[in-house]
Amino acid sequence: MIRHAHVLEIVDLYAERFPERAAGLEPLRALIAEGGEVTSRHEFRGHVTCGAVVRDAEGRVLLVHHRALDRWLMPGGHLEAVDRTLLGAAARELAEEVGFPPEALRVPLVWHEVPVHIDRHGIPANPKKGEPAHEHWDFRYLFEVADTAITLQAEEVLDAAWRAPAEHSQQLVDILEAAKAP
């Protein structure tokens, strides 16, 4: 299981890389200081998730059509007990959702432990799962792949597509632009 000390270490590395974003991380630090179990998906004041910004040799980015949210998103999801690092959790989620084995993933050395983006966003209530509306703190890591063949996990993912970043959102364009300059 990922420890809070690891989450705070990664938050510090990210804030050092992106000082202009440091203030936005204070609510996460405060929640941890208050004893919030931010590595548990049952912490409804907010919890950490991990995502993958996956880029192919042509600069396209992998997006998945998320079944529960009915939206095109970057692959990712909740932390699991087997996870030891946030980067490892992002790689695990990528393998689960689209079938990329860890050995097929390349993380640019400069981004090895530092996420290219940490996003705080609201998740709507899910009465089927007994979950109230809550927040995710999504730690997004950059991965590069040579082989773009995917195997979908139909339980969570309806479809996947390789797209130019501008075809998705300005946020994705901004994330990739930030990833160019460590």
Short mmCIF file of N, CA and C in Angstrom, two decimals:
data_model
loop_
_atom_site.label_atom_id
_atom_site.label_comp_id
_atom_site.label_asym_id
_atom_site.label_seq_id
_atom_site.Cartn_x
_atom_site.Cartn_y
_atom_site.Cartn_z
N MET A 1 0.85 -1.19 0.00
CA MET A 1 0.00 0.00 0.00
C MET A 1 0.89 1.25 0.00
N ILE A 2 0.46 2.22 -0.73
CA ILE A 2 1.19 3.48 -0.80
C ILE A 2 1.00 4.25 0.50
N ARG A 3 2.09 4.75 1.02
CA ARG A 3 2.07 5.50 2.28
C ARG A 3 1.89 7.00 2.00
N HIS A 4 1.35 7.69 2.99
CA HIS A 4 1.16 9.13 2.85
C HIS A 4 2.49 9.86 2.66
N ALA A 5 3.55 9.34 3.27
CA ALA A 5 4.87 9.96 3.11
C ALA A 5 5.28 9.96 1.64
N HIS A 6 4.95 8.90 0.91
CA HIS A 6 5.28 8.84 -0.51
C HIS A 6 4.46 9.88 -1.28
N VAL A 7 3.18 9.98 -0.97
CA VAL A 7 2.33 10.98 -1.63
C VAL A 7 2.92 12.37 -1.40
N LEU A 8 3.28 12.68 -0.17
CA LEU A 8 3.84 14.00 0.13
C LEU A 8 5.18 14.22 -0.56
N GLU A 9 5.99 13.19 -0.66
CA GLU A 9 7.27 13.29 -1.38
C GLU A 9 7.03 13.65 -2.84
N ILE A 10 6.07 13.01 -3.47
CA ILE A 10 5.76 13.28 -4.87
C ILE A 10 5.16 14.68 -5.03
N VAL A 11 4.31 15.08 -4.09
CA VAL A 11 3.76 16.44 -4.11
C VAL A 11 4.90 17.46 -4.03
N ASP A 12 5.88 17.21 -3.17
CA ASP A 12 7.03 18.12 -3.06
C ASP A 12 7.82 18.19 -4.36
N LEU A 13 8.07 17.04 -4.99
CA LEU A 13 8.80 17.02 -6.27
C LEU A 13 8.04 17.78 -7.34
N TYR A 14 6.74 17.59 -7.38
CA TYR A 14 5.89 18.27 -8.36
C TYR A 14 5.90 19.78 -8.11
N ALA A 15 5.77 20.19 -6.84
CA ALA A 15 5.76 21.61 -6.50
C ALA A 15 7.11 22.25 -6.81
N GLU A 16 8.18 21.49 -6.66
CA GLU A 16 9.50 22.00 -7.01
C GLU A 16 9.62 22.21 -8.52
N ARG A 17 9.06 21.28 -9.29
CA ARG A 17 9.11 21.38 -10.76
C ARG A 17 8.16 22.46 -11.27
N PHE A 18 7.00 22.60 -10.61
CA PHE A 18 5.98 23.56 -11.04
C PHE A 18 5.62 24.47 -9.86
N PRO A 19 6.49 25.38 -9.48
CA PRO A 19 6.20 26.22 -8.29
C PRO A 19 4.93 27.03 -8.42
N GLU A 20 4.54 27.36 -9.63
CA GLU A 20 3.31 28.12 -9.84
C GLU A 20 2.06 27.31 -9.50
N ARG A 21 2.18 26.00 -9.36
CA ARG A 21 1.06 25.13 -9.03
C ARG A 21 1.06 24.68 -7.57
N ALA A 22 2.08 25.06 -6.82
CA ALA A 22 2.25 24.58 -5.44
C ALA A 22 1.07 24.93 -4.54
N ALA A 23 0.55 26.14 -4.64
CA ALA A 23 -0.55 26.56 -3.76
C ALA A 23 -1.78 25.68 -3.97
N GLY A 24 -2.01 25.21 -5.17
CA GLY A 24 -3.16 24.36 -5.45
C GLY A 24 -3.09 23.00 -4.77
N LEU A 25 -1.92 22.63 -4.27
CA LEU A 25 -1.75 21.35 -3.60
C LEU A 25 -1.94 21.43 -2.09
N GLU A 26 -2.09 22.63 -1.57
CA GLU A 26 -2.24 22.79 -0.12
C GLU A 26 -3.46 22.08 0.45
N PRO A 27 -4.61 22.07 -0.23
CA PRO A 27 -5.75 21.32 0.33
C PRO A 27 -5.45 19.82 0.48
N LEU A 28 -4.66 19.25 -0.42
CA LEU A 28 -4.28 17.84 -0.29
C LEU A 28 -3.35 17.65 0.90
N ARG A 29 -2.40 18.53 1.04
CA ARG A 29 -1.49 18.46 2.21
C ARG A 29 -2.29 18.58 3.51
N ALA A 30 -3.25 19.50 3.53
CA ALA A 30 -4.06 19.71 4.73
C ALA A 30 -4.90 18.48 5.05
N LEU A 31 -5.47 17.86 4.04
CA LEU A 31 -6.27 16.66 4.26
C LEU A 31 -5.42 15.54 4.86
N ILE A 32 -4.19 15.39 4.37
CA ILE A 32 -3.29 14.38 4.93
C ILE A 32 -2.94 14.74 6.37
N ALA A 33 -2.67 16.01 6.63
CA ALA A 33 -2.34 16.45 7.99
C ALA A 33 -3.49 16.23 8.96
N GLU A 34 -4.74 16.31 8.46
CA GLU A 34 -5.93 16.08 9.29
C GLU A 34 -6.19 14.59 9.53
N GLY A 35 -5.37 13.74 8.92
CA GLY A 35 -5.57 12.30 9.08
C GLY A 35 -6.39 11.66 7.99
N GLY A 36 -6.63 12.40 6.92
CA GLY A 36 -7.38 11.84 5.79
C GLY A 36 -6.65 10.66 5.17
N GLU A 37 -7.37 9.61 4.92
CA GLU A 37 -6.80 8.39 4.30
C GLU A 37 -6.85 8.54 2.79
N VAL A 38 -6.03 9.44 2.26
CA VAL A 38 -6.11 9.81 0.85
C VAL A 38 -5.71 8.70 -0.12
N THR A 39 -5.14 7.61 0.38
CA THR A 39 -4.81 6.49 -0.50
C THR A 39 -5.95 5.48 -0.57
N SER A 40 -7.04 5.73 0.14
CA SER A 40 -8.20 4.84 0.14
C SER A 40 -9.32 5.44 -0.70
N ARG A 41 -9.90 4.65 -1.56
CA ARG A 41 -11.00 5.13 -2.38
C ARG A 41 -12.25 5.42 -1.55
N HIS A 42 -12.23 5.05 -0.27
CA HIS A 42 -13.36 5.29 0.62
C HIS A 42 -13.22 6.59 1.42
N GLU A 43 -12.18 7.37 1.13
CA GLU A 43 -12.01 8.69 1.75
C GLU A 43 -12.73 9.70 0.85
N PHE A 44 -13.96 10.03 1.25
CA PHE A 44 -14.79 10.84 0.37
C PHE A 44 -14.59 12.34 0.52
N ARG A 45 -13.68 12.76 1.39
CA ARG A 45 -13.28 14.16 1.38
C ARG A 45 -12.32 14.40 0.21
N GLY A 46 -11.80 13.32 -0.34
CA GLY A 46 -10.88 13.38 -1.48
C GLY A 46 -9.86 12.28 -1.37
N HIS A 47 -9.51 11.67 -2.49
CA HIS A 47 -8.47 10.65 -2.47
C HIS A 47 -7.66 10.68 -3.76
N VAL A 48 -6.49 10.06 -3.68
CA VAL A 48 -5.53 10.05 -4.77
C VAL A 48 -5.89 8.96 -5.77
N THR A 49 -5.79 9.31 -7.04
CA THR A 49 -5.88 8.35 -8.14
C THR A 49 -4.65 8.57 -9.01
N CYS A 50 -4.39 7.65 -9.91
CA CYS A 50 -3.24 7.79 -10.80
C CYS A 50 -3.67 7.60 -12.24
N GLY A 51 -3.13 8.45 -13.10
CA GLY A 51 -3.46 8.38 -14.51
C GLY A 51 -2.20 8.35 -15.36
N ALA A 52 -2.41 8.03 -16.64
CA ALA A 52 -1.32 7.91 -17.59
C ALA A 52 -1.56 8.80 -18.79
N VAL A 53 -0.59 9.62 -19.09
CA VAL A 53 -0.57 10.37 -20.33
C VAL A 53 0.34 9.54 -21.23
N VAL A 54 -0.26 8.82 -22.18
CA VAL A 54 0.49 7.88 -23.01
C VAL A 54 0.65 8.48 -24.40
N ARG A 55 1.91 8.60 -24.80
CA ARG A 55 2.24 9.23 -26.08
C ARG A 55 2.89 8.18 -26.99
N ASP A 56 2.50 8.18 -28.27
CA ASP A 56 3.15 7.27 -29.21
C ASP A 56 4.23 8.02 -29.98
N ALA A 57 4.91 7.33 -30.90
CA ALA A 57 6.02 7.92 -31.64
C ALA A 57 5.59 9.10 -32.51
N GLU A 58 4.31 9.16 -32.87
CA GLU A 58 3.80 10.25 -33.69
C GLU A 58 3.30 11.43 -32.87
N GLY A 59 3.38 11.33 -31.54
CA GLY A 59 2.91 12.41 -30.68
C GLY A 59 1.44 12.34 -30.33
N ARG A 60 0.78 11.28 -30.79
CA ARG A 60 -0.63 11.11 -30.44
C ARG A 60 -0.73 10.62 -29.00
N VAL A 61 -1.90 10.87 -28.40
CA VAL A 61 -2.13 10.50 -27.00
C VAL A 61 -3.29 9.51 -26.94
N LEU A 62 -3.13 8.51 -26.07
CA LEU A 62 -4.17 7.50 -25.91
C LEU A 62 -5.26 8.00 -24.98
N LEU A 63 -6.50 7.89 -25.45
CA LEU A 63 -7.66 8.22 -24.63
C LEU A 63 -8.57 7.01 -24.58
N VAL A 64 -9.25 6.84 -23.46
CA VAL A 64 -10.20 5.74 -23.31
C VAL A 64 -11.58 6.32 -23.03
N HIS A 65 -12.59 5.63 -23.54
CA HIS A 65 -13.97 6.03 -23.28
C HIS A 65 -14.40 5.30 -22.02
N HIS A 66 -14.44 6.04 -20.92
CA HIS A 66 -14.73 5.48 -19.60
C HIS A 66 -16.20 5.11 -19.49
N ARG A 67 -16.46 3.89 -19.13
CA ARG A 67 -17.84 3.38 -19.09
C ARG A 67 -18.69 4.13 -18.05
N ALA A 68 -18.23 4.23 -16.82
CA ALA A 68 -19.05 4.81 -15.75
C ALA A 68 -19.32 6.30 -15.95
N LEU A 69 -18.32 7.03 -16.44
CA LEU A 69 -18.47 8.47 -16.61
C LEU A 69 -18.94 8.86 -18.01
N ASP A 70 -18.92 7.91 -18.95
CA ASP A 70 -19.32 8.14 -20.33
C ASP A 70 -18.58 9.35 -20.91
N ARG A 71 -17.26 9.36 -20.70
CA ARG A 71 -16.41 10.44 -21.20
C ARG A 71 -15.10 9.86 -21.71
N TRP A 72 -14.47 10.58 -22.64
CA TRP A 72 -13.14 10.23 -23.10
C TRP A 72 -12.13 10.84 -22.14
N LEU A 73 -11.28 9.99 -21.59
CA LEU A 73 -10.31 10.40 -20.58
C LEU A 73 -8.97 9.72 -20.83
N MET A 74 -7.96 10.17 -20.12
CA MET A 74 -6.70 9.46 -20.10
C MET A 74 -6.88 8.22 -19.21
N PRO A 75 -6.20 7.12 -19.52
CA PRO A 75 -6.33 5.92 -18.68
C PRO A 75 -5.90 6.21 -17.24
N GLY A 76 -6.51 5.51 -16.30
CA GLY A 76 -6.13 5.67 -14.90
C GLY A 76 -7.19 5.16 -13.97
N GLY A 77 -6.91 5.27 -12.68
CA GLY A 77 -7.90 4.81 -11.71
C GLY A 77 -7.40 4.84 -10.29
N HIS A 78 -8.10 4.12 -9.44
CA HIS A 78 -7.83 4.11 -8.01
C HIS A 78 -6.57 3.33 -7.64
N LEU A 79 -6.03 3.68 -6.50
CA LEU A 79 -4.90 2.94 -5.94
C LEU A 79 -5.40 1.60 -5.40
N GLU A 80 -4.53 0.62 -5.43
CA GLU A 80 -4.84 -0.72 -4.93
C GLU A 80 -3.82 -1.09 -3.86
N ALA A 81 -4.14 -2.09 -3.06
CA ALA A 81 -3.25 -2.52 -1.97
C ALA A 81 -1.90 -2.99 -2.50
N VAL A 82 -1.83 -3.49 -3.72
CA VAL A 82 -0.57 -3.99 -4.29
C VAL A 82 0.37 -2.87 -4.71
N ASP A 83 -0.13 -1.65 -4.86
CA ASP A 83 0.69 -0.54 -5.33
C ASP A 83 1.69 -0.10 -4.28
N ARG A 84 2.91 0.17 -4.72
CA ARG A 84 3.96 0.65 -3.83
C ARG A 84 4.36 2.09 -4.11
N THR A 85 4.16 2.53 -5.37
CA THR A 85 4.46 3.91 -5.76
C THR A 85 3.33 4.43 -6.63
N LEU A 86 3.25 5.74 -6.73
CA LEU A 86 2.22 6.34 -7.58
C LEU A 86 2.52 6.06 -9.05
N LEU A 87 3.78 6.13 -9.45
CA LEU A 87 4.15 5.80 -10.82
C LEU A 87 3.77 4.36 -11.14
N GLY A 88 4.04 3.46 -10.22
CA GLY A 88 3.67 2.05 -10.40
C GLY A 88 2.17 1.86 -10.51
N ALA A 89 1.41 2.62 -9.74
CA ALA A 89 -0.05 2.53 -9.81
C ALA A 89 -0.55 2.99 -11.18
N ALA A 90 0.05 4.05 -11.72
CA ALA A 90 -0.34 4.52 -13.06
C ALA A 90 -0.04 3.46 -14.11
N ALA A 91 1.12 2.82 -14.00
CA ALA A 91 1.49 1.75 -14.95
C ALA A 91 0.55 0.55 -14.81
N ARG A 92 0.18 0.20 -13.59
CA ARG A 92 -0.74 -0.92 -13.37
C ARG A 92 -2.09 -0.62 -14.01
N GLU A 93 -2.61 0.58 -13.78
CA GLU A 93 -3.89 0.96 -14.36
C GLU A 93 -3.84 0.91 -15.89
N LEU A 94 -2.74 1.35 -16.45
CA LEU A 94 -2.56 1.32 -17.89
C LEU A 94 -2.58 -0.12 -18.41
N ALA A 95 -1.90 -1.00 -17.71
CA ALA A 95 -1.90 -2.42 -18.10
C ALA A 95 -3.30 -3.01 -17.99
N GLU A 96 -4.02 -2.68 -16.92
CA GLU A 96 -5.36 -3.21 -16.73
C GLU A 96 -6.35 -2.70 -17.77
N GLU A 97 -6.33 -1.42 -18.07
CA GLU A 97 -7.34 -0.83 -18.94
C GLU A 97 -7.10 -1.08 -20.42
N VAL A 98 -5.82 -1.09 -20.84
CA VAL A 98 -5.55 -1.22 -22.28
C VAL A 98 -4.52 -2.29 -22.62
N GLY A 99 -4.05 -3.04 -21.63
CA GLY A 99 -3.21 -4.19 -21.89
C GLY A 99 -1.74 -3.93 -22.16
N PHE A 100 -1.22 -2.73 -21.88
CA PHE A 100 0.20 -2.49 -22.07
C PHE A 100 1.00 -3.13 -20.95
N PRO A 101 1.88 -4.08 -21.26
CA PRO A 101 2.71 -4.66 -20.20
C PRO A 101 3.76 -3.63 -19.76
N PRO A 102 4.21 -3.71 -18.52
CA PRO A 102 5.19 -2.74 -18.02
C PRO A 102 6.44 -2.61 -18.90
N GLU A 103 6.90 -3.71 -19.47
CA GLU A 103 8.11 -3.65 -20.29
C GLU A 103 7.91 -2.89 -21.60
N ALA A 104 6.66 -2.64 -21.99
CA ALA A 104 6.39 -1.88 -23.21
C ALA A 104 6.37 -0.37 -22.96
N LEU A 105 6.42 0.02 -21.69
CA LEU A 105 6.32 1.43 -21.33
C LEU A 105 7.70 2.05 -21.13
N ARG A 106 7.85 3.25 -21.62
CA ARG A 106 9.07 4.02 -21.38
C ARG A 106 8.65 5.31 -20.69
N VAL A 107 9.32 5.60 -19.59
CA VAL A 107 9.10 6.86 -18.88
C VAL A 107 10.33 7.73 -19.13
N PRO A 108 10.18 8.89 -19.75
CA PRO A 108 11.35 9.75 -19.93
C PRO A 108 12.03 9.99 -18.57
N LEU A 109 13.33 9.83 -18.55
CA LEU A 109 14.08 9.87 -17.29
C LEU A 109 13.75 11.10 -16.45
N VAL A 110 13.62 12.24 -17.07
CA VAL A 110 13.35 13.47 -16.33
C VAL A 110 11.99 13.44 -15.64
N TRP A 111 11.09 12.55 -16.09
CA TRP A 111 9.75 12.44 -15.51
C TRP A 111 9.59 11.15 -14.71
N HIS A 112 10.68 10.50 -14.35
CA HIS A 112 10.58 9.18 -13.73
C HIS A 112 9.73 9.14 -12.46
N GLU A 113 9.88 10.08 -11.57
CA GLU A 113 9.07 10.08 -10.35
C GLU A 113 8.09 11.24 -10.28
N VAL A 114 8.27 12.22 -11.15
CA VAL A 114 7.47 13.44 -11.09
C VAL A 114 6.30 13.35 -12.07
N PRO A 115 5.08 13.52 -11.59
CA PRO A 115 3.95 13.55 -12.52
C PRO A 115 4.04 14.78 -13.42
N VAL A 116 3.51 14.66 -14.62
CA VAL A 116 3.46 15.82 -15.51
C VAL A 116 2.29 16.72 -15.15
N HIS A 117 1.37 16.17 -14.34
CA HIS A 117 0.20 16.96 -13.95
C HIS A 117 -0.45 16.33 -12.72
N ILE A 118 -0.92 17.17 -11.83
CA ILE A 118 -1.78 16.72 -10.73
C ILE A 118 -3.07 17.52 -10.86
N ASP A 119 -4.15 16.79 -11.05
CA ASP A 119 -5.44 17.42 -11.30
C ASP A 119 -6.41 17.11 -10.17
N ARG A 120 -7.09 18.13 -9.69
CA ARG A 120 -8.13 17.97 -8.67
C ARG A 120 -9.48 18.17 -9.37
N HIS A 121 -10.32 17.16 -9.32
CA HIS A 121 -11.61 17.28 -9.99
C HIS A 121 -12.69 16.51 -9.25
N GLY A 122 -13.90 16.97 -9.42
CA GLY A 122 -15.05 16.36 -8.76
C GLY A 122 -15.53 15.12 -9.49
N ILE A 123 -16.01 14.17 -8.71
CA ILE A 123 -16.60 12.94 -9.22
C ILE A 123 -18.05 12.93 -8.73
N PRO A 124 -19.00 12.71 -9.63
CA PRO A 124 -20.40 12.71 -9.21
C PRO A 124 -20.73 11.51 -8.31
N ALA A 125 -21.78 11.65 -7.54
CA ALA A 125 -22.25 10.55 -6.69
C ALA A 125 -22.58 9.34 -7.56
N ASN A 126 -22.34 8.15 -6.99
CA ASN A 126 -22.66 6.90 -7.68
C ASN A 126 -23.48 6.05 -6.72
N PRO A 127 -24.80 6.20 -6.76
CA PRO A 127 -25.66 5.45 -5.84
C PRO A 127 -25.49 3.93 -5.95
N LYS A 128 -25.19 3.42 -7.14
CA LYS A 128 -25.00 1.98 -7.32
C LYS A 128 -23.85 1.45 -6.48
N LYS A 129 -22.83 2.28 -6.29
CA LYS A 129 -21.67 1.88 -5.49
C LYS A 129 -21.76 2.43 -4.06
N GLY A 130 -22.80 3.19 -3.77
CA GLY A 130 -22.94 3.79 -2.45
C GLY A 130 -21.92 4.89 -2.20
N GLU A 131 -21.51 5.58 -3.26
CA GLU A 131 -20.50 6.63 -3.14
C GLU A 131 -21.12 8.01 -3.30
N PRO A 132 -20.86 8.89 -2.34
CA PRO A 132 -21.31 10.28 -2.50
C PRO A 132 -20.40 11.00 -3.49
N ALA A 133 -20.79 12.17 -3.90
CA ALA A 133 -19.90 13.00 -4.71
C ALA A 133 -18.63 13.23 -3.91
N HIS A 134 -17.51 13.21 -4.59
CA HIS A 134 -16.23 13.40 -3.90
C HIS A 134 -15.19 13.91 -4.88
N GLU A 135 -13.97 14.12 -4.40
CA GLU A 135 -12.90 14.65 -5.25
C GLU A 135 -11.82 13.60 -5.47
N HIS A 136 -11.24 13.66 -6.67
CA HIS A 136 -10.04 12.89 -6.99
C HIS A 136 -8.87 13.84 -7.14
N TRP A 137 -7.75 13.44 -6.61
CA TRP A 137 -6.48 14.09 -6.84
C TRP A 137 -5.74 13.15 -7.79
N ASP A 138 -5.78 13.44 -9.08
CA ASP A 138 -5.24 12.54 -10.09
C ASP A 138 -3.80 12.91 -10.41
N PHE A 139 -2.88 12.00 -10.06
CA PHE A 139 -1.46 12.16 -10.34
C PHE A 139 -1.22 11.52 -11.72
N ARG A 140 -0.89 12.35 -12.71
CA ARG A 140 -0.77 11.88 -14.09
C ARG A 140 0.70 11.78 -14.50
N TYR A 141 1.08 10.59 -14.94
CA TYR A 141 2.46 10.31 -15.33
C TYR A 141 2.58 10.13 -16.83
N LEU A 142 3.72 10.57 -17.38
CA LEU A 142 3.98 10.47 -18.80
C LEU A 142 4.63 9.13 -19.14
N PHE A 143 4.03 8.43 -20.11
CA PHE A 143 4.58 7.18 -20.64
C PHE A 143 4.67 7.31 -22.15
N GLU A 144 5.69 6.66 -22.71
CA GLU A 144 5.82 6.59 -24.17
C GLU A 144 5.80 5.13 -24.57
N VAL A 145 5.17 4.84 -25.71
CA VAL A 145 5.10 3.47 -26.22
C VAL A 145 5.45 3.46 -27.70
N ALA A 146 6.05 2.34 -28.12
CA ALA A 146 6.34 2.15 -29.54
C ALA A 146 5.21 1.36 -30.20
N ASP A 147 4.71 0.36 -29.51
CA ASP A 147 3.64 -0.49 -30.03
C ASP A 147 2.31 0.06 -29.54
N THR A 148 1.44 0.42 -30.46
CA THR A 148 0.17 1.06 -30.08
C THR A 148 -1.00 0.08 -30.03
N ALA A 149 -0.73 -1.21 -30.15
CA ALA A 149 -1.82 -2.20 -30.07
C ALA A 149 -2.36 -2.25 -28.64
N ILE A 150 -3.68 -2.28 -28.52
CA ILE A 150 -4.30 -2.28 -27.20
C ILE A 150 -5.27 -3.44 -27.05
N THR A 151 -5.51 -3.82 -25.80
CA THR A 151 -6.50 -4.83 -25.45
C THR A 151 -7.38 -4.21 -24.39
N LEU A 152 -8.62 -3.91 -24.72
CA LEU A 152 -9.51 -3.20 -23.80
C LEU A 152 -10.00 -4.07 -22.65
N GLN A 153 -10.13 -3.45 -21.49
CA GLN A 153 -10.79 -4.06 -20.35
C GLN A 153 -12.26 -3.60 -20.44
N ALA A 154 -13.10 -4.46 -20.97
CA ALA A 154 -14.49 -4.07 -21.27
C ALA A 154 -15.29 -3.70 -20.03
N GLU A 155 -14.87 -4.15 -18.87
CA GLU A 155 -15.60 -3.85 -17.64
C GLU A 155 -15.64 -2.35 -17.34
N GLU A 156 -14.53 -1.64 -17.66
CA GLU A 156 -14.45 -0.22 -17.36
C GLU A 156 -14.33 0.68 -18.58
N VAL A 157 -13.86 0.11 -19.69
CA VAL A 157 -13.53 0.91 -20.86
C VAL A 157 -14.36 0.47 -22.06
N LEU A 158 -15.06 1.42 -22.67
CA LEU A 158 -15.88 1.12 -23.84
C LEU A 158 -15.09 1.11 -25.14
N ASP A 159 -14.08 1.99 -25.23
CA ASP A 159 -13.32 2.13 -26.45
C ASP A 159 -12.01 2.86 -26.13
N ALA A 160 -11.11 2.86 -27.08
CA ALA A 160 -9.85 3.59 -26.94
C ALA A 160 -9.49 4.16 -28.29
N ALA A 161 -8.76 5.27 -28.28
CA ALA A 161 -8.36 5.91 -29.53
C ALA A 161 -7.07 6.69 -29.32
N TRP A 162 -6.25 6.68 -30.36
CA TRP A 162 -5.05 7.52 -30.39
C TRP A 162 -5.44 8.82 -31.09
N ARG A 163 -5.24 9.93 -30.39
CA ARG A 163 -5.65 11.22 -30.94
C ARG A 163 -4.56 12.27 -30.77
N ALA A 164 -4.58 13.23 -31.66
CA ALA A 164 -3.73 14.40 -31.48
C ALA A 164 -4.23 15.10 -30.22
N PRO A 165 -3.34 15.62 -29.38
CA PRO A 165 -3.78 16.26 -28.13
C PRO A 165 -4.86 17.32 -28.32
N ALA A 166 -4.76 18.10 -29.37
CA ALA A 166 -5.74 19.18 -29.59
C ALA A 166 -7.15 18.65 -29.86
N GLU A 167 -7.25 17.38 -30.24
CA GLU A 167 -8.56 16.79 -30.49
C GLU A 167 -9.29 16.48 -29.19
N HIS A 168 -8.58 16.53 -28.06
CA HIS A 168 -9.21 16.19 -26.78
C HIS A 168 -9.55 17.44 -25.98
N SER A 169 -8.53 18.14 -25.50
CA SER A 169 -8.81 19.30 -24.66
C SER A 169 -7.59 20.20 -24.57
N GLN A 170 -7.84 21.45 -24.25
CA GLN A 170 -6.74 22.38 -24.03
C GLN A 170 -5.89 21.93 -22.85
N GLN A 171 -6.52 21.33 -21.86
CA GLN A 171 -5.77 20.84 -20.70
C GLN A 171 -4.71 19.83 -21.12
N LEU A 172 -5.06 18.90 -22.00
CA LEU A 172 -4.10 17.91 -22.46
C LEU A 172 -2.97 18.57 -23.25
N VAL A 173 -3.30 19.53 -24.08
CA VAL A 173 -2.27 20.28 -24.81
C VAL A 173 -1.32 20.94 -23.82
N ASP A 174 -1.88 21.56 -22.78
CA ASP A 174 -1.06 22.23 -21.77
C ASP A 174 -0.18 21.24 -21.01
N ILE A 175 -0.71 20.06 -20.68
CA ILE A 175 0.06 19.04 -19.97
C ILE A 175 1.26 18.63 -20.82
N LEU A 176 1.04 18.38 -22.10
CA LEU A 176 2.13 17.94 -22.97
C LEU A 176 3.13 19.06 -23.21
N GLU A 177 2.67 20.28 -23.25
CA GLU A 177 3.59 21.40 -23.39
C GLU A 177 4.48 21.51 -22.15
N ALA A 178 3.90 21.35 -20.98
CA ALA A 178 4.67 21.38 -19.73
C ALA A 178 5.66 20.23 -19.68
N ALA A 179 5.31 19.09 -20.26
CA ALA A 179 6.19 17.92 -20.24
C ALA A 179 7.44 18.12 -21.08
N LYS A 180 7.42 19.09 -22.00
CA LYS A 180 8.59 19.35 -22.84
C LYS A 180 9.70 20.03 -22.07
N ALA A 181 9.36 20.82 -21.07
CA ALA A 181 10.35 21.65 -20.38
C ALA A 181 10.41 21.30 -18.90
N PRO A 182 11.29 20.37 -18.53
CA PRO A 182 11.39 20.00 -17.11
C PRO A 182 12.05 21.08 -16.27
#
